[in-house]
CSV table of C-alpha atoms in Angstrom, one decimal:
chain,number,residue,atom,x,y,z
O,29,MET,CA,272.5,-146.9,4.2
O,30,SER,CA,271.5,-143.6,6.0
O,31,LEU,CA,268.9,-144.3,8.9
O,32,THR,CA,266.0,-142.8,6.8
O,33,GLY,CA,266.9,-145.1,4.0
O,34,THR,CA,266.9,-148.1,6.7
O,35,ARG,CA,263.6,-146.9,7.8
O,36,VAL,CA,262.4,-146.7,3.9
O,37,ARG,CA,263.5,-150.1,3.5
O,38,ASP,CA,262.3,-151.8,6.4
O,39,ALA,CA,258.7,-150.1,5.8
O,40,ALA,CA,258.7,-151.8,2.2
O,41,VAL,CA,259.9,-155.3,3.6
O,42,GLU,CA,257.3,-155.6,6.0
O,43,LEU,CA,254.5,-153.8,3.7
O,44,PHE,CA,255.5,-156.2,0.6
O,45,ALA,CA,255.3,-159.3,3.0
O,46,GLU,CA,252.0,-158.4,4.3
O,47,ARG,CA,250.2,-157.1,1.5
O,48,GLY,CA,252.3,-157.9,-1.7
O,49,PHE,CA,254.1,-155.2,-4.1
O,50,HIS,CA,250.8,-154.3,-6.0
O,51,GLY,CA,248.9,-154.0,-2.7
O,52,THR,CA,251.4,-151.4,-1.2
O,53,GLY,CA,250.7,-147.9,-2.3
O,54,ILE,CA,253.1,-145.0,-2.0
O,55,ARG,CA,251.1,-143.5,0.8
O,56,ASP,CA,251.3,-146.7,2.6
O,57,LEU,CA,255.1,-146.8,2.4
O,58,ALA,CA,255.3,-143.2,3.6
O,59,GLU,CA,253.0,-143.6,6.3
O,60,ARG,CA,254.6,-146.7,7.5
O,61,ALA,CA,258.3,-145.1,7.5
O,62,GLY,CA,256.8,-141.8,8.8
O,63,LEU,CA,258.0,-139.8,5.9
O,64,SER,CA,256.1,-137.2,3.6
O,65,SER,CA,255.7,-138.9,0.0
O,66,ALA,CA,258.1,-136.4,-1.6
O,67,THR,CA,260.8,-137.5,1.0
O,68,LEU,CA,260.1,-141.1,0.6
O,69,TYR,CA,260.9,-140.7,-3.3
O,70,HIS,CA,264.4,-139.0,-2.6
O,71,TYR,CA,265.1,-142.4,-0.8
O,72,MET,CA,263.4,-145.0,-2.8
O,73,GLY,CA,263.4,-144.0,-6.4
O,74,THR,CA,260.6,-146.0,-8.0
O,75,LYS,CA,258.6,-148.5,-6.2
O,76,GLU,CA,260.0,-151.3,-8.2
O,77,ASP,CA,263.9,-149.9,-7.8
O,78,LEU,CA,263.0,-150.4,-3.8
O,79,LEU,CA,261.7,-154.0,-4.6
O,80,VAL,CA,264.4,-154.8,-6.9
O,81,SER,CA,267.1,-153.6,-4.0
O,82,ILE,CA,265.5,-155.6,-1.3
O,83,MET,CA,265.5,-158.9,-3.6
O,84,THR,CA,269.0,-158.1,-4.8
O,85,GLU,CA,270.3,-157.7,-1.3
O,86,SER,CA,268.8,-160.7,0.2
O,87,LEU,CA,269.9,-163.2,-2.6
O,88,GLU,CA,273.2,-161.8,-3.1
O,89,ARG,CA,273.5,-162.6,1.0
O,90,LEU,CA,272.2,-166.1,0.5
O,91,LEU,CA,274.4,-166.6,-2.2
O,92,LYS,CA,277.6,-165.6,-0.2
O,93,ALA,CA,276.5,-167.7,2.7
O,94,GLY,CA,275.9,-170.6,0.3
O,95,GLU,CA,279.2,-170.3,-1.4
O,96,ARG,CA,280.9,-171.1,1.8
O,97,PHE,CA,279.6,-174.6,1.8
O,98,THR,CA,282.3,-176.5,-0.6
O,99,GLY,CA,284.0,-179.5,-0.6
O,100,SER,CA,283.8,-182.9,-1.6
O,101,ASP,CA,281.2,-184.6,0.6
O,102,PRO,CA,277.6,-183.8,-1.2
O,103,LEU,CA,275.7,-184.9,1.9
O,104,LYS,CA,277.5,-182.2,4.1
O,105,ARG,CA,277.1,-179.5,1.3
O,106,ILE,CA,273.5,-180.1,1.2
O,107,THR,CA,272.8,-180.4,4.9
O,108,ASP,CA,274.4,-176.7,5.6
O,109,LEU,CA,272.5,-175.3,2.7
O,110,VAL,CA,269.2,-176.6,4.2
O,111,GLU,CA,270.3,-175.2,7.9
O,112,LEU,CA,271.1,-171.9,5.9
O,113,HIS,CA,267.7,-171.9,4.2
O,114,VAL,CA,265.9,-172.9,7.5
O,115,LEU,CA,267.8,-170.1,9.5
O,116,THR,CA,267.4,-167.3,7.1
O,117,HIS,CA,263.8,-168.0,6.7
O,118,ALA,CA,263.1,-168.2,10.1
O,119,THR,CA,264.8,-165.0,11.1
O,120,HIS,CA,264.5,-163.0,8.0
O,121,ARG,CA,261.1,-164.1,7.3
O,122,LEU,CA,259.6,-161.1,6.0
O,123,GLU,CA,262.6,-160.3,3.9
O,124,THR,CA,262.7,-163.9,2.2
O,125,ARG,CA,259.1,-164.1,1.8
O,126,VAL,CA,259.3,-160.8,-0.3
O,127,VAL,CA,262.1,-162.7,-2.5
O,128,ASP,CA,260.0,-165.8,-2.8
O,129,ASP,CA,256.5,-164.3,-3.2
O,130,GLU,CA,257.0,-161.2,-5.4
O,131,MET,CA,259.6,-162.2,-8.5
O,132,ARG,CA,256.2,-162.4,-10.6
O,133,ALA,CA,255.9,-158.4,-9.8
O,134,LEU,CA,259.0,-157.2,-11.4
O,135,SER,CA,258.7,-155.8,-14.8
O,136,PRO,CA,260.8,-158.0,-17.5
O,137,ASP,CA,263.6,-155.6,-18.1
O,138,ARG,CA,264.3,-155.9,-14.0
O,139,ARG,CA,263.7,-159.6,-13.5
O,140,GLY,CA,266.6,-160.9,-15.3
O,141,ALA,CA,269.1,-160.1,-13.2
O,142,VAL,CA,267.3,-160.9,-9.9
O,143,VAL,CA,266.3,-164.3,-11.5
O,144,ALA,CA,269.9,-164.7,-12.4
O,145,LEU,CA,271.2,-164.3,-8.6
O,146,ARG,CA,268.6,-166.8,-7.7
O,147,ASP,CA,269.5,-169.2,-10.3
O,148,ARG,CA,273.3,-169.0,-9.0
O,149,TYR,CA,272.0,-170.0,-5.4
O,150,GLU,CA,269.6,-172.6,-6.4
O,151,ALA,CA,272.8,-174.0,-8.6
O,152,LEU,CA,274.6,-174.9,-5.4
O,153,TRP,CA,271.9,-177.3,-4.4
O,154,GLN,CA,271.7,-178.4,-7.7
O,155,ASP,CA,275.4,-179.3,-7.8
O,156,ALA,CA,275.2,-180.9,-4.3
O,157,ILE,CA,272.7,-183.2,-5.2
O,158,ASP,CA,273.9,-184.0,-8.8
O,159,ALA,CA,277.4,-184.7,-6.9
O,160,GLY,CA,275.4,-187.1,-4.4
O,161,CYS,CA,273.6,-189.2,-7.0
O,162,ALA,CA,276.9,-189.5,-9.0
O,163,ASP,CA,278.8,-190.8,-6.2
O,164,GLY,CA,275.9,-193.2,-5.3
O,165,VAL,CA,275.2,-191.0,-1.9
O,166,PHE,CA,271.9,-189.9,-3.1
O,167,HIS,CA,269.3,-192.1,-4.8
O,168,VAL,CA,266.9,-189.8,-6.5
O,169,ARG,CA,264.9,-190.4,-10.1
O,170,ALA,CA,264.4,-186.5,-10.7
O,171,PRO,CA,267.2,-184.4,-9.1
O,172,LYS,CA,266.0,-181.1,-10.2
O,173,VAL,CA,262.3,-181.7,-9.0
O,174,ALA,CA,264.2,-182.8,-5.5
O,175,ARG,CA,266.1,-179.6,-5.6
O,176,LEU,CA,262.5,-177.6,-6.0
O,177,ALA,CA,260.9,-179.6,-3.5
O,178,LEU,CA,263.3,-179.0,-1.1
O,179,LEU,CA,263.5,-175.2,-1.5
O,180,GLU,CA,260.0,-174.8,-1.2
O,181,MET,CA,259.8,-177.1,1.9
O,182,CYS,CA,262.5,-175.0,3.8
O,183,GLY,CA,261.3,-171.6,2.4
O,184,GLY,CA,258.0,-172.3,3.8
O,185,VAL,CA,259.2,-172.0,7.6
O,186,ALA,CA,259.1,-168.1,7.2
O,187,ARG,CA,255.4,-168.7,7.0
O,188,TRP,CA,254.8,-170.3,10.4
O,189,TYR,CA,258.0,-170.5,12.4
O,190,ALA,CA,257.9,-168.3,15.6
O,191,PRO,CA,260.6,-168.0,18.3
O,192,ALA,CA,258.2,-168.7,20.8
O,193,GLY,CA,256.6,-171.7,19.7
O,194,PRO,CA,257.2,-175.2,20.8
O,195,ILE,CA,260.6,-176.1,19.1
O,196,ALA,CA,264.0,-174.5,19.3
O,197,LEU,CA,265.0,-172.9,15.8
O,198,GLU,CA,268.3,-175.1,16.1
O,199,ASP,CA,266.5,-178.4,16.5
O,200,LEU,CA,264.1,-177.0,13.8
O,201,ALA,CA,266.9,-176.5,11.5
O,202,LEU,CA,268.4,-180.4,12.3
O,203,ARG,CA,265.0,-181.9,11.7
O,204,TYR,CA,264.7,-180.4,8.1
O,205,ALA,CA,268.4,-181.5,7.5
O,206,GLU,CA,267.1,-185.2,8.3
O,207,MET,CA,263.8,-184.6,6.1
O,208,ALA,CA,265.8,-183.3,3.3
O,209,LEU,CA,268.1,-186.7,3.2
O,210,GLY,CA,265.3,-188.7,3.1
O,211,VAL,CA,263.7,-186.9,0.2
O,212,LEU,CA,266.8,-187.5,-1.4
O,213,GLY,CA,267.3,-190.9,-0.7
O,214,ALA,CA,270.5,-191.0,1.2
O,215,ALA,CA,272.2,-194.3,1.2
O,216,GLY,CA,273.1,-195.9,4.6
O,217,PRO,CA,272.3,-195.3,8.3
O,218,PRO,CA,270.8,-191.8,8.8
O,219,PRO,CA,273.8,-189.5,10.2
O,220,VAL,CA,273.7,-188.4,13.8
O,221,PHE,CA,273.1,-184.6,13.6
O,222,GLN,CA,274.7,-182.2,16.0
O,223,VAL,CA,273.5,-179.1,17.0
O,224,ASP,CA,277.0,-177.7,16.5
O,225,SER,CA,276.3,-177.9,12.8
O,226,VAL,CA,273.6,-175.7,13.0
O,227,ARG,CA,275.4,-173.4,15.2
O,228,ARG,CA,278.4,-172.9,12.9
O,229,VAL,CA,275.9,-172.1,10.1
O,230,GLN,CA,274.2,-169.6,12.3
O,231,VAL,CA,277.7,-167.8,12.7
O,232,ILE,CA,277.6,-167.2,8.9
O,233,VAL,CA,274.1,-166.0,9.1
O,234,ASP,CA,274.8,-163.5,11.8
O,235,GLU,CA,278.0,-162.6,9.9
O,236,ILE,CA,276.7,-161.9,6.4
O,237,TRP,CA,273.1,-160.2,7.6
O,238,ALA,CA,274.6,-158.3,10.3
């Protein structure tokens, strides 16, 4: 992507997160990107094209990262996914807020492909939860509801986390992993989480979002 294209994308992410898709006008985007409206159209197509591009790129990154966490241990897989979701929603909070909040703004003919990406990512969570229930590692009566609750819980980080706040991001991700196992009714004594686990996930995030 060219430098100007990047400016347009960054402006759109900021404004869509601040004002919503429908609350953002073409003039707003042009002013935020420092371009004329005519030049803006050259780099963005329609406003919906820009929204679809932002959502697709973000979800493809999440899916690519989530697919790194495979294996036979469902507890480890769900822990990695929780840490991934918390880290990305804390460090790329505007982008992830756009994806989480503006899906309803897409027209029906554009929504399908984006929803399919989201569903593929969420299926990684559901597979880990279902495997844990089958193995007797997790004890939860409504696995699908548990998945939705965990995604909502972790995604909420984008609305309040501040790097200068009282808790370090690594510690926050660990605490969320602990809470996730509580939601899932994990059997046995709670595992001792190590910060190295979060750092390993952060390396993947840094690589894919570079």
